Amino acid sequence: MVIRALEFYSGIGGLHLALRRSLVKGIVVAAYDWDPSACTVYDFNYGIGISRRADISRLTASELSIHDAKLWLLSPSCQPYTVLNPNAQGHNDPRAASFIHIIDHILPKLHHDHLEAVPKWILIENVAGFETSFTRRKLLSTLTSLRYNITELLLTPLQFGIPNSRLRYYCLATFDETQAGCPMGTDDIITEPLTSIPSRDTHILSNEDHVNNESTSTTIDSLPLQEYLDSNWEKVDQHPQAIPKRVLKKWGRLFDIVKPGDRRSCCFTRGKFSMFFAGNRDPETENTSVGYTQMVERTGSILQLNQELDTTQTFDRFLSASPYPTEVEDSEVDVILGPLKLRYFTPTELLRIFHFNPPFTYSPKVGDQEDDQIAWPPTTSTKTRYKLIGNSVNVEVVRRLIEYLVVSD
C-alpha cells in the first residue's frame, strides 16, 4: 500500500525528498508553503500541482481531510524558538500562529469530524530550543489527548557521518487506533528528548555535546568537507563567492573558518538576529531576513581553500600590521589574507551538506532513483538560494526518522 503524505512548511521539498529516498512506499499528495520562491523551486523539481502557496493558518480540517493522508511531515518556522535569537517570542511570535492553528484547531477537528482521515504518523522538525517552549507543551498535550504515542529526539547530522553541526528537535507521533475516541489525561507527559534513534547505530550525545554541539567525538566517522565541494574547487582563484576585502578587514576574526580536509562545519542558517553584518545593514531597522553571506556571526562556516597556512597566525599577522584593521589598504589585505583563499560555500555545496544531493563518494542504495536530487531553477537568484537552504532540513536525518517512525511501527 502506498502511504499518502502531506508536507507543511514544505520549502524546497526536503521532507518530500527524505520520504522518496526512504524505505517507506509513500507519495506526497500536497505541500503547503507561503514563500513563492520556495514554491517555484518545489515545482521545478517535483512537478506542478503538488505545491500550494497557502497561508497555513487559514487551512481547515475539512479541506485537508479530502487528501486522506496518513503521514504528515512538518517543519514550522524556527525563528520564534531559536536560542540564538535574543528577541524570540515563542508562541507569541506571529510566525508561530500557523503551527499553533494546526495544534489547536486542525488536529482536534479532524479527530472529531473526520476520524477516517486523521494522520496515523506525524513527524515535526524544529530548532533546538523548541523543547523548552510553551508551544511544545501545547503540542504534546494535544497529541496525547488525541491518543498519539510520542517520541522526541534531539539530533545533529554529525551523528550520521555528515560534517555539519545542526542540532534539531524532532517529534514523532503514532496514532493509537485501538484507543481512538477514548479520553486521555495529559499529566506528566513531558520527558527529556532522546539523543539517538532507538536501535540505530548513531552516536549518543552527551550533555557537553548539547552545549557545544560540535564535540570532536561526534565527527569521527564524518566525511571530509572536500567530498561536498564543487568539483573544480581547487582550480578557482578568483571565486565568485570570495569574501569581500571590506568584510575581511572589519569582521574576519569573527568567522568560523574551516578547511576542505575538516570534518565539521557550523550550522548554516537564515535569520536576522546576529549582531554582526557583512554588509551595511542596520540590524535595528532591517526588515528583510538575512543570513549566510550577509551576516558574519552564527550563520555558518566559511571555507579556507589554502590548507597549508595557519589561520590564526595569518590573522595575527594582519592585526599586527595596524591597530585599526579597517584602515588597512586593500593591497595589504591581498598580501596577508589573500593567500588564505577564503570564500563562502556555494549554494550547490550546501545542497550536498544538507544531503539534498549526495556527496561525491556516495554509494546509492538499492531503489534509489537517479533523479533523487535537487536542482535550482535558472531564475532563482544566488541570494534566494542561500535563503531557502538556510530554512531547510537535513534530508538524510529525516529519511532515517521516517523509516523509524513508519517501518518500525
mmCIF file of C-alpha atoms in Angstrom:
data_model
loop_
_atom_site.group_PDB
_atom_site.id
_atom_site.type_symbol
_atom_site.label_atom_id
_atom_site.label_comp_id
_atom_site.label_asym_id
_atom_site.label_seq_id
_atom_site.Cartn_x
_atom_site.Cartn_y
_atom_site.Cartn_z
ATOM 1 C CA MET A 1 0.000 0.000 0.000
ATOM 2 C CA VAL A 2 1.257 3.463 -0.905
ATOM 3 C CA ILE A 3 1.126 5.880 2.031
ATOM 4 C CA ARG A 4 -0.253 9.298 1.155
ATOM 5 C CA ALA A 5 1.575 12.198 2.805
ATOM 6 C CA LEU A 6 1.057 15.918 3.392
ATOM 7 C CA GLU A 7 4.000 18.303 3.696
ATOM 8 C CA PHE A 8 3.610 21.523 5.691
ATOM 9 C CA TYR A 9 6.147 24.384 5.529
ATOM 10 C CA SER A 10 7.492 22.490 2.561
ATOM 11 C CA GLY A 11 10.227 24.914 1.471
ATOM 12 C CA ILE A 12 12.210 23.380 -1.392
ATOM 13 C CA GLY A 13 10.987 19.875 -0.580
ATOM 14 C CA GLY A 14 13.459 18.393 1.892
ATOM 15 C CA LEU A 15 10.771 16.384 3.676
ATOM 16 C CA HIS A 16 9.450 15.183 0.316
ATOM 17 C CA LEU A 17 12.912 14.067 -0.768
ATOM 18 C CA ALA A 18 13.520 12.267 2.545
ATOM 19 C CA LEU A 19 10.299 10.290 2.066
ATOM 20 C CA ARG A 20 11.187 9.464 -1.536
ATOM 21 C CA ARG A 21 14.607 8.146 -0.505
ATOM 22 C CA SER A 22 13.309 6.144 2.450
ATOM 23 C CA LEU A 23 12.228 2.520 2.579
ATOM 24 C CA VAL A 24 8.666 3.733 3.049
ATOM 25 C CA LYS A 25 6.474 3.411 -0.015
ATOM 26 C CA GLY A 26 4.895 6.844 0.101
ATOM 27 C CA ILE A 27 3.886 9.797 -2.037
ATOM 28 C CA VAL A 28 3.403 13.467 -1.153
ATOM 29 C CA VAL A 29 -0.045 14.458 -2.422
ATOM 30 C CA ALA A 30 0.053 18.119 -1.323
ATOM 31 C CA ALA A 31 2.688 20.501 0.042
ATOM 32 C CA TYR A 32 1.940 23.855 1.694
ATOM 33 C CA ASP A 33 4.177 26.905 1.973
ATOM 34 C CA TRP A 34 3.716 30.675 1.788
ATOM 35 C CA ASP A 35 7.070 31.581 0.183
ATOM 36 C CA PRO A 36 6.628 31.964 -3.602
ATOM 37 C CA SER A 37 10.351 31.383 -4.234
ATOM 38 C CA ALA A 38 10.232 28.100 -2.335
ATOM 39 C CA CYS A 39 7.152 27.024 -4.290
ATOM 40 C CA THR A 40 8.939 27.816 -7.563
ATOM 41 C CA VAL A 41 11.886 25.573 -6.641
ATOM 42 C CA TYR A 42 9.493 22.878 -5.424
ATOM 43 C CA ASP A 43 7.523 22.908 -8.692
ATOM 44 C CA PHE A 44 10.738 22.835 -10.725
ATOM 45 C CA ASN A 45 11.845 19.628 -9.003
ATOM 46 C CA TYR A 46 8.616 17.763 -8.249
ATOM 47 C CA GLY A 47 6.274 18.991 -10.940
ATOM 48 C CA ILE A 48 3.327 21.370 -10.985
ATOM 49 C CA GLY A 49 0.334 20.530 -8.832
ATOM 50 C CA ILE A 50 1.786 19.302 -5.534
ATOM 51 C CA SER A 51 2.990 22.574 -4.025
ATOM 52 C CA ARG A 52 0.294 25.014 -2.913
ATOM 53 C CA ARG A 53 1.145 28.562 -1.913
ATOM 54 C CA ALA A 54 -1.103 28.945 1.099
ATOM 55 C CA ASP A 55 -1.436 30.633 4.468
ATOM 56 C CA ILE A 56 -1.345 27.548 6.684
ATOM 57 C CA SER A 57 -3.118 29.427 9.462
ATOM 58 C CA ARG A 58 -6.198 29.535 7.212
ATOM 59 C CA LEU A 59 -6.314 25.843 6.295
ATOM 60 C CA THR A 60 -9.236 23.830 7.614
ATOM 61 C CA ALA A 61 -9.645 20.255 8.751
ATOM 62 C CA SER A 62 -12.320 19.724 6.121
ATOM 63 C CA GLU A 63 -10.103 20.672 3.155
ATOM 64 C CA LEU A 64 -7.188 18.591 4.466
ATOM 65 C CA SER A 65 -9.393 15.547 5.090
ATOM 66 C CA ILE A 66 -10.020 15.064 1.363
ATOM 67 C CA HIS A 67 -6.373 14.061 0.884
ATOM 68 C CA ASP A 68 -6.769 11.042 3.195
ATOM 69 C CA ALA A 69 -3.079 11.429 4.094
ATOM 70 C CA LYS A 70 -1.828 9.063 6.785
ATOM 71 C CA LEU A 71 1.612 10.694 7.085
ATOM 72 C CA TRP A 72 2.097 14.368 7.959
ATOM 73 C CA LEU A 73 5.531 15.973 7.643
ATOM 74 C CA LEU A 74 6.020 19.419 9.190
ATOM 75 C CA SER A 75 8.925 21.868 9.564
ATOM 76 C CA PRO A 76 7.376 25.020 11.062
ATOM 77 C CA SER A 77 9.222 28.301 11.468
ATOM 78 C CA CYS A 78 12.142 28.034 13.894
ATOM 79 C CA GLN A 79 12.729 31.770 14.441
ATOM 80 C CA PRO A 80 10.267 32.019 17.360
ATOM 81 C CA TYR A 81 12.182 29.342 19.289
ATOM 82 C CA THR A 82 15.886 29.552 18.459
ATOM 83 C CA VAL A 83 18.212 30.215 21.372
ATOM 84 C CA LEU A 84 20.320 32.383 19.037
ATOM 85 C CA ASN A 85 17.550 34.961 18.821
ATOM 86 C CA PRO A 86 17.564 37.148 21.966
ATOM 87 C CA ASN A 87 14.182 38.530 20.939
ATOM 88 C CA ALA A 88 12.480 35.172 20.355
ATOM 89 C CA GLN A 89 8.849 35.355 21.453
ATOM 90 C CA GLY A 90 7.890 31.687 21.260
ATOM 91 C CA HIS A 91 4.152 31.114 20.917
ATOM 92 C CA ASN A 92 3.550 34.885 20.923
ATOM 93 C CA ASP A 93 5.548 35.325 17.720
ATOM 94 C CA PRO A 94 3.258 35.844 14.687
ATOM 95 C CA ARG A 95 5.313 33.238 12.803
ATOM 96 C CA ALA A 96 4.203 30.605 15.325
ATOM 97 C CA ALA A 97 0.491 31.225 14.696
ATOM 98 C CA SER A 98 0.049 28.785 11.809
ATOM 99 C CA PHE A 99 1.602 25.862 13.684
ATOM 100 C CA ILE A 100 -0.481 26.624 16.769
ATOM 101 C CA HIS A 101 -3.512 26.651 14.459
ATOM 102 C CA ILE A 102 -2.665 23.094 13.428
ATOM 103 C CA ILE A 103 -2.264 22.070 17.074
ATOM 104 C CA ASP A 104 -5.318 23.832 18.488
ATOM 105 C CA HIS A 105 -7.814 23.553 15.646
ATOM 106 C CA ILE A 106 -6.960 21.314 12.695
ATOM 107 C CA LEU A 107 -5.896 18.146 14.510
ATOM 108 C CA PRO A 108 -8.708 18.166 17.120
ATOM 109 C CA LYS A 109 -11.280 18.966 14.430
ATOM 110 C CA LEU A 110 -10.043 16.127 12.222
ATOM 111 C CA HIS A 111 -10.335 13.663 15.083
ATOM 112 C CA HIS A 112 -13.810 14.908 15.942
ATOM 113 C CA ASP A 113 -15.348 15.219 12.464
ATOM 114 C CA HIS A 114 -13.132 13.196 10.094
ATOM 115 C CA LEU A 115 -11.678 10.327 12.112
ATOM 116 C CA GLU A 116 -11.166 8.234 8.992
ATOM 117 C CA ALA A 117 -8.809 10.914 7.599
ATOM 118 C CA VAL A 118 -6.588 11.596 10.638
ATOM 119 C CA PRO A 119 -2.843 11.121 10.152
ATOM 120 C CA LYS A 120 -1.502 7.879 11.571
ATOM 121 C CA TRP A 121 2.065 9.191 11.624
ATOM 122 C CA ILE A 122 3.321 12.736 12.265
ATOM 123 C CA LEU A 123 6.918 13.980 12.012
ATOM 124 C CA ILE A 124 7.789 17.507 13.167
ATOM 125 C CA GLU A 125 11.198 19.191 12.840
ATOM 126 C CA ASN A 126 12.271 22.380 14.575
ATOM 127 C CA VAL A 127 15.273 24.112 16.073
ATOM 128 C CA ALA A 128 16.965 23.057 19.298
ATOM 129 C CA GLY A 129 15.278 25.253 21.913
ATOM 130 C CA PHE A 130 11.776 24.289 20.843
ATOM 131 C CA GLU A 131 11.862 21.573 23.510
ATOM 132 C CA THR A 132 11.761 24.261 26.246
ATOM 133 C CA SER A 133 8.890 26.216 24.705
ATOM 134 C CA PHE A 134 5.264 26.580 25.667
ATOM 135 C CA THR A 135 4.350 25.527 22.128
ATOM 136 C CA ARG A 136 5.996 22.168 22.723
ATOM 137 C CA ARG A 137 3.930 21.649 25.874
ATOM 138 C CA LYS A 138 0.803 22.553 23.936
ATOM 139 C CA LEU A 139 1.792 20.156 21.137
ATOM 140 C CA LEU A 140 2.399 17.222 23.469
ATOM 141 C CA SER A 141 -0.811 17.890 25.374
ATOM 142 C CA THR A 142 -2.869 17.867 22.171
ATOM 143 C CA LEU A 143 -1.200 14.788 20.694
ATOM 144 C CA THR A 144 -1.523 12.843 23.927
ATOM 145 C CA SER A 145 -5.196 13.758 24.329
ATOM 146 C CA LEU A 146 -5.799 12.545 20.770
ATOM 147 C CA ARG A 147 -4.151 9.190 21.567
ATOM 148 C CA TYR A 148 -0.801 9.568 19.856
ATOM 149 C CA ASN A 149 2.282 7.776 21.145
ATOM 150 C CA ILE A 150 5.180 10.243 21.099
ATOM 151 C CA THR A 151 8.948 10.027 20.700
ATOM 152 C CA GLU A 152 11.041 13.187 20.891
ATOM 153 C CA LEU A 153 14.649 13.483 19.811
ATOM 154 C CA LEU A 154 17.498 15.990 19.624
ATOM 155 C CA LEU A 155 19.809 15.025 16.760
ATOM 156 C CA THR A 156 22.616 16.587 14.738
ATOM 157 C CA PRO A 157 23.922 15.481 11.302
ATOM 158 C CA LEU A 158 27.314 14.878 12.933
ATOM 159 C CA GLN A 159 25.835 11.719 14.443
ATOM 160 C CA PHE A 160 25.213 10.346 10.945
ATOM 161 C CA GLY A 161 28.656 10.985 9.475
ATOM 162 C CA ILE A 162 27.723 14.348 7.941
ATOM 163 C CA PRO A 163 30.250 17.138 8.670
ATOM 164 C CA ASN A 164 27.738 19.745 9.810
ATOM 165 C CA SER A 165 26.729 20.778 13.303
ATOM 166 C CA ARG A 166 22.990 21.462 13.183
ATOM 167 C CA LEU A 167 21.208 20.311 16.349
ATOM 168 C CA ARG A 168 17.486 19.912 15.716
ATOM 169 C CA TYR A 169 14.390 18.885 17.660
ATOM 170 C CA TYR A 170 12.162 16.147 16.238
ATOM 171 C CA CYS A 171 8.768 14.925 17.386
ATOM 172 C CA LEU A 172 7.489 11.590 16.072
ATOM 173 C CA ALA A 173 3.871 10.682 16.800
ATOM 174 C CA THR A 174 1.929 7.486 16.016
ATOM 175 C CA PHE A 175 -1.841 7.317 16.343
ATOM 176 C CA ASP A 176 -3.050 4.525 18.631
ATOM 177 C CA GLU A 177 -6.080 3.371 16.669
ATOM 178 C CA THR A 178 -7.081 0.889 19.373
ATOM 179 C CA GLN A 179 -7.772 3.812 21.721
ATOM 180 C CA ALA A 180 -9.443 6.162 19.212
ATOM 181 C CA GLY A 181 -12.101 8.317 20.771
ATOM 182 C CA CYS A 182 -11.118 7.480 24.345
ATOM 183 C CA PRO A 183 -10.343 10.490 26.552
ATOM 184 C CA MET A 184 -6.860 10.545 27.996
ATOM 185 C CA GLY A 185 -5.245 12.633 30.686
ATOM 186 C CA THR A 186 -2.245 14.784 29.811
ATOM 187 C CA ASP A 187 -0.440 14.983 33.155
ATOM 188 C CA ASP A 188 3.272 14.153 33.369
ATOM 189 C CA ILE A 189 3.739 13.903 29.615
ATOM 190 C CA ILE A 190 6.917 15.992 29.479
ATOM 191 C CA THR A 191 10.104 13.927 29.267
ATOM 192 C CA GLU A 192 13.629 14.612 28.068
ATOM 193 C CA PRO A 193 14.094 14.089 24.311
ATOM 194 C CA LEU A 194 16.218 11.141 23.226
ATOM 195 C CA THR A 195 19.667 11.830 21.789
ATOM 196 C CA SER A 196 19.796 8.947 19.318
ATOM 197 C CA ILE A 197 17.317 6.957 17.254
ATOM 198 C CA PRO A 198 16.423 3.822 19.245
ATOM 199 C CA SER A 199 18.056 0.650 17.903
ATOM 200 C CA ARG A 200 20.043 2.653 15.340
ATOM 201 C CA ASP A 201 23.803 2.984 15.072
ATOM 202 C CA THR A 202 24.125 6.657 15.877
ATOM 203 C CA HIS A 203 26.350 8.473 18.325
ATOM 204 C CA ILE A 204 24.561 9.249 21.619
ATOM 205 C CA LEU A 205 25.074 12.882 22.563
ATOM 206 C CA SER A 206 26.446 13.751 25.959
ATOM 207 C CA ASN A 207 25.426 16.819 27.942
ATOM 208 C CA GLU A 208 28.617 18.531 26.716
ATOM 209 C CA ASP A 209 27.665 17.753 23.120
ATOM 210 C CA HIS A 210 24.345 19.507 23.605
ATOM 211 C CA VAL A 211 26.066 22.587 24.988
ATOM 212 C CA ASN A 212 28.830 22.787 22.384
ATOM 213 C CA ASN A 213 27.064 20.999 19.525
ATOM 214 C CA GLU A 214 30.490 20.349 18.000
ATOM 215 C CA SER A 215 32.092 17.634 20.103
ATOM 216 C CA THR A 216 35.050 16.007 18.362
ATOM 217 C CA SER A 217 33.720 12.581 19.291
ATOM 218 C CA THR A 218 30.681 13.049 17.070
ATOM 219 C CA THR A 219 32.738 13.679 13.944
ATOM 220 C CA ILE A 220 34.980 10.587 13.909
ATOM 221 C CA ASP A 221 33.161 8.905 11.026
ATOM 222 C CA SER A 222 32.223 12.059 9.109
ATOM 223 C CA LEU A 223 33.367 12.552 5.535
ATOM 224 C CA PRO A 224 35.775 15.473 4.966
ATOM 225 C CA LEU A 225 34.156 18.624 3.628
ATOM 226 C CA GLN A 226 36.013 18.321 0.333
ATOM 227 C CA GLU A 227 33.647 15.476 -0.586
ATOM 228 C CA TYR A 228 30.823 18.036 -0.626
ATOM 229 C CA LEU A 229 32.611 20.779 -2.578
ATOM 230 C CA ASP A 230 32.100 21.619 -6.238
ATOM 231 C CA SER A 231 34.300 19.551 -8.498
ATOM 232 C CA ASN A 232 36.549 22.476 -9.525
ATOM 233 C CA TRP A 233 37.112 23.881 -6.045
ATOM 234 C CA GLU A 234 40.915 23.561 -6.199
ATOM 235 C CA LYS A 235 41.230 25.344 -9.541
ATOM 236 C CA VAL A 236 39.272 28.565 -8.995
ATOM 237 C CA ASP A 237 41.491 31.512 -7.999
ATOM 238 C CA GLN A 238 39.012 34.400 -8.214
ATOM 239 C CA HIS A 239 35.982 32.617 -6.824
ATOM 240 C CA PRO A 240 32.610 34.403 -7.191
ATOM 241 C CA GLN A 241 31.890 33.632 -3.526
ATOM 242 C CA ALA A 242 35.193 35.049 -2.233
ATOM 243 C CA ILE A 243 34.876 37.067 0.978
ATOM 244 C CA PRO A 244 34.965 40.825 0.153
ATOM 245 C CA LYS A 245 38.013 42.704 1.423
ATOM 246 C CA ARG A 246 35.904 45.193 3.396
ATOM 247 C CA VAL A 247 34.308 42.265 5.269
ATOM 248 C CA LEU A 248 37.646 40.601 5.975
ATOM 249 C CA LYS A 249 39.124 43.833 7.324
ATOM 250 C CA LYS A 250 36.286 44.512 9.723
ATOM 251 C CA TRP A 251 34.921 41.107 10.704
ATOM 252 C CA GLY A 252 37.408 38.479 9.541
ATOM 253 C CA ARG A 253 38.303 37.240 13.023
ATOM 254 C CA LEU A 254 34.648 36.515 13.820
ATOM 255 C CA PHE A 255 34.162 33.931 11.063
ATOM 256 C CA ASP A 256 34.136 30.221 11.796
ATOM 257 C CA ILE A 257 36.768 29.133 9.262
ATOM 258 C CA VAL A 258 37.076 25.529 8.098
ATOM 259 C CA LYS A 259 39.304 23.777 5.557
ATOM 260 C CA PRO A 260 38.403 21.175 2.903
ATOM 261 C CA GLY A 261 40.013 18.428 4.970
ATOM 262 C CA ASP A 262 37.994 19.246 8.095
ATOM 263 C CA ARG A 263 35.143 17.016 9.222
ATOM 264 C CA ARG A 264 32.878 19.620 10.743
ATOM 265 C CA SER A 265 31.164 22.895 9.894
ATOM 266 C CA CYS A 266 28.863 25.204 11.820
ATOM 267 C CA CYS A 267 25.126 25.422 11.286
ATOM 268 C CA PHE A 268 24.135 27.326 8.147
ATOM 269 C CA THR A 269 21.097 29.492 8.827
ATOM 270 C CA ARG A 270 18.781 32.124 7.555
ATOM 271 C CA GLY A 271 17.981 34.700 10.212
ATOM 272 C CA LYS A 272 18.217 38.324 11.269
ATOM 273 C CA PHE A 273 19.397 38.061 14.824
ATOM 274 C CA SER A 274 23.184 38.277 14.543
ATOM 275 C CA MET A 275 24.949 41.333 15.870
ATOM 276 C CA PHE A 276 27.430 41.462 13.031
ATOM 277 C CA PHE A 277 26.504 42.167 9.432
ATOM 278 C CA ALA A 278 28.752 41.541 6.455
ATOM 279 C CA GLY A 279 27.040 44.356 4.570
ATOM 280 C CA ASN A 280 25.883 47.830 5.538
ATOM 281 C CA ARG A 281 22.502 46.912 7.028
ATOM 282 C CA ASP A 282 21.290 48.385 10.280
ATOM 283 C CA PRO A 283 20.086 45.494 12.490
ATOM 284 C CA GLU A 284 17.671 47.846 14.244
ATOM 285 C CA THR A 285 15.822 48.818 11.081
ATOM 286 C CA GLU A 286 16.343 45.913 8.675
ATOM 287 C CA ASN A 287 13.056 44.161 7.929
ATOM 288 C CA THR A 288 14.317 41.591 5.454
ATOM 289 C CA SER A 289 15.532 38.271 6.852
ATOM 290 C CA VAL A 290 19.214 37.808 6.127
ATOM 291 C CA GLY A 291 21.692 35.069 6.848
ATOM 292 C CA TYR A 292 24.648 33.280 5.327
ATOM 293 C CA THR A 293 26.854 35.610 3.165
ATOM 294 C CA GLN A 294 25.044 38.623 4.650
ATOM 295 C CA MET A 295 25.950 38.236 8.319
ATOM 296 C CA VAL A 296 29.184 37.140 9.938
ATOM 297 C CA GLU A 297 28.444 35.558 13.295
ATOM 298 C CA ARG A 298 26.329 32.443 13.864
ATOM 299 C CA THR A 299 25.155 31.902 10.313
ATOM 300 C CA GLY A 300 27.623 29.250 9.108
ATOM 301 C CA SER A 301 31.248 28.424 8.401
ATOM 302 C CA ILE A 302 33.344 29.812 5.582
ATOM 303 C CA LEU A 303 35.951 27.875 3.645
ATOM 304 C CA GLN A 304 39.737 28.353 3.634
ATOM 305 C CA LEU A 305 40.939 26.717 0.424
ATOM 306 C CA ASN A 306 44.654 27.006 1.297
ATOM 307 C CA GLN A 307 45.076 24.151 3.748
ATOM 308 C CA GLU A 308 48.783 24.817 4.334
ATOM 309 C CA LEU A 309 48.526 28.232 6.007
ATOM 310 C CA ASP A 310 47.793 28.554 9.718
ATOM 311 C CA THR A 311 44.605 30.619 10.018
ATOM 312 C CA THR A 312 45.281 32.100 13.464
ATOM 313 C CA GLN A 313 48.869 33.069 12.716
ATOM 314 C CA THR A 314 47.825 34.703 9.448
ATOM 315 C CA PHE A 315 45.166 36.848 11.125
ATOM 316 C CA ASP A 316 47.558 37.719 13.958
ATOM 317 C CA ARG A 317 49.991 38.978 11.338
ATOM 318 C CA PHE A 318 47.240 41.039 9.730
ATOM 319 C CA LEU A 319 46.208 42.610 13.039
ATOM 320 C CA SER A 320 49.793 43.455 13.901
ATOM 321 C CA ALA A 321 50.087 45.423 10.641
ATOM 322 C CA SER A 322 47.839 48.171 12.025
ATOM 323 C CA PRO A 323 45.909 48.912 15.237
ATOM 324 C CA TYR A 324 42.970 49.878 13.018
ATOM 325 C CA PRO A 325 42.245 46.945 10.637
ATOM 326 C CA THR A 326 39.552 48.854 8.725
ATOM 327 C CA GLU A 327 42.169 51.405 7.677
ATOM 328 C CA VAL A 328 44.497 48.818 6.172
ATOM 329 C CA GLU A 329 44.910 49.247 2.417
ATOM 330 C CA ASP A 330 43.207 46.676 0.215
ATOM 331 C CA SER A 331 46.585 45.801 -1.260
ATOM 332 C CA GLU A 332 47.794 44.828 2.217
ATOM 333 C CA VAL A 333 44.707 42.662 2.696
ATOM 334 C CA ASP A 334 45.560 40.912 -0.562
ATOM 335 C CA VAL A 335 49.149 40.307 0.537
ATOM 336 C CA ILE A 336 48.385 38.975 4.049
ATOM 337 C CA LEU A 337 44.884 37.461 3.950
ATOM 338 C CA GLY A 338 44.576 36.784 0.240
ATOM 339 C CA PRO A 339 46.721 33.611 0.332
ATOM 340 C CA LEU A 340 44.156 32.003 2.692
ATOM 341 C CA LYS A 341 41.679 31.950 -0.228
ATOM 342 C CA LEU A 342 38.618 32.471 1.946
ATOM 343 C CA ARG A 343 35.182 32.056 0.429
ATOM 344 C CA TYR A 344 31.609 31.135 1.237
ATOM 345 C CA PHE A 345 30.261 27.684 0.487
ATOM 346 C CA THR A 346 28.244 27.790 -2.728
ATOM 347 C CA PRO A 347 24.500 27.006 -2.753
ATOM 348 C CA THR A 348 25.232 23.761 -4.614
ATOM 349 C CA GLU A 349 27.750 22.724 -1.959
ATOM 350 C CA LEU A 350 25.214 23.445 0.762
ATOM 351 C CA LEU A 351 22.699 21.240 -1.049
ATOM 352 C CA ARG A 352 25.203 18.400 -0.642
ATOM 353 C CA ILE A 353 25.905 19.172 3.022
ATOM 354 C CA PHE A 354 22.151 19.158 3.661
ATOM 355 C CA HIS A 355 22.037 15.890 1.671
ATOM 356 C CA PHE A 356 19.581 17.145 -0.900
ATOM 357 C CA ASN A 357 22.260 15.968 -3.306
ATOM 358 C CA PRO A 358 24.788 13.255 -2.410
ATOM 359 C CA PRO A 359 28.494 13.847 -1.742
ATOM 360 C CA PHE A 360 30.806 12.607 -4.463
ATOM 361 C CA THR A 361 31.734 9.337 -2.716
ATOM 362 C CA TYR A 362 28.096 8.453 -2.048
ATOM 363 C CA SER A 363 27.080 4.896 -2.952
ATOM 364 C CA PRO A 364 23.383 4.765 -3.932
ATOM 365 C CA LYS A 365 21.138 2.376 -2.009
ATOM 366 C CA VAL A 366 19.059 -0.239 -3.748
ATOM 367 C CA GLY A 367 15.949 1.512 -5.024
ATOM 368 C CA ASP A 368 17.497 4.984 -5.235
ATOM 369 C CA GLN A 369 16.331 6.947 -8.244
ATOM 370 C CA GLU A 370 18.844 8.813 -10.375
ATOM 371 C CA ASP A 371 16.680 11.929 -10.284
ATOM 372 C CA ASP A 372 16.562 11.997 -6.473
ATOM 373 C CA GLN A 373 18.438 15.289 -6.456
ATOM 374 C CA ILE A 374 17.501 18.942 -6.282
ATOM 375 C CA ALA A 375 18.321 21.491 -8.980
ATOM 376 C CA TRP A 376 17.923 25.253 -8.880
ATOM 377 C CA PRO A 377 15.647 26.936 -11.438
ATOM 378 C CA PRO A 378 17.724 29.308 -13.600
ATOM 379 C CA THR A 379 15.571 32.232 -12.424
ATOM 380 C CA THR A 380 16.348 31.694 -8.731
ATOM 381 C CA SER A 381 18.970 34.210 -7.602
ATOM 382 C CA THR A 382 22.027 33.244 -5.572
ATOM 383 C CA LYS A 383 20.736 35.266 -2.617
ATOM 384 C CA THR A 384 17.421 33.415 -2.702
ATOM 385 C CA ARG A 385 19.169 30.054 -2.966
ATOM 386 C CA TYR A 386 21.110 30.770 0.217
ATOM 387 C CA LYS A 387 17.916 31.863 1.982
ATOM 388 C CA LEU A 388 15.994 28.754 1.010
ATOM 389 C CA ILE A 389 18.788 26.395 2.013
ATOM 390 C CA GLY A 390 19.094 28.084 5.417
ATOM 391 C CA ASN A 391 15.435 27.252 6.049
ATOM 392 C CA SER A 392 15.780 23.589 5.099
ATOM 393 C CA VAL A 393 16.045 20.242 6.858
ATOM 394 C CA ASN A 394 18.855 17.720 6.612
ATOM 395 C CA VAL A 395 17.384 15.152 4.237
ATOM 396 C CA GLU A 396 19.432 12.177 5.457
ATOM 397 C CA VAL A 397 18.495 12.684 9.118
ATOM 398 C CA VAL A 398 14.801 12.994 8.243
ATOM 399 C CA ARG A 399 14.986 9.935 5.962
ATOM 400 C CA ARG A 400 16.155 7.812 8.874
ATOM 401 C CA LEU A 401 13.466 9.210 11.147
ATOM 402 C CA ILE A 402 10.702 8.488 8.619
ATOM 403 C CA GLU A 403 11.883 4.891 8.415
ATOM 404 C CA TYR A 404 11.966 4.601 12.211
ATOM 405 C CA LEU A 405 8.517 6.157 12.525
ATOM 406 C CA VAL A 406 6.720 4.148 9.850
ATOM 407 C CA VAL A 407 8.692 0.957 9.209
ATOM 408 C CA SER A 408 9.215 0.135 12.881
ATOM 409 C CA ASP A 409 5.559 0.842 13.746
#
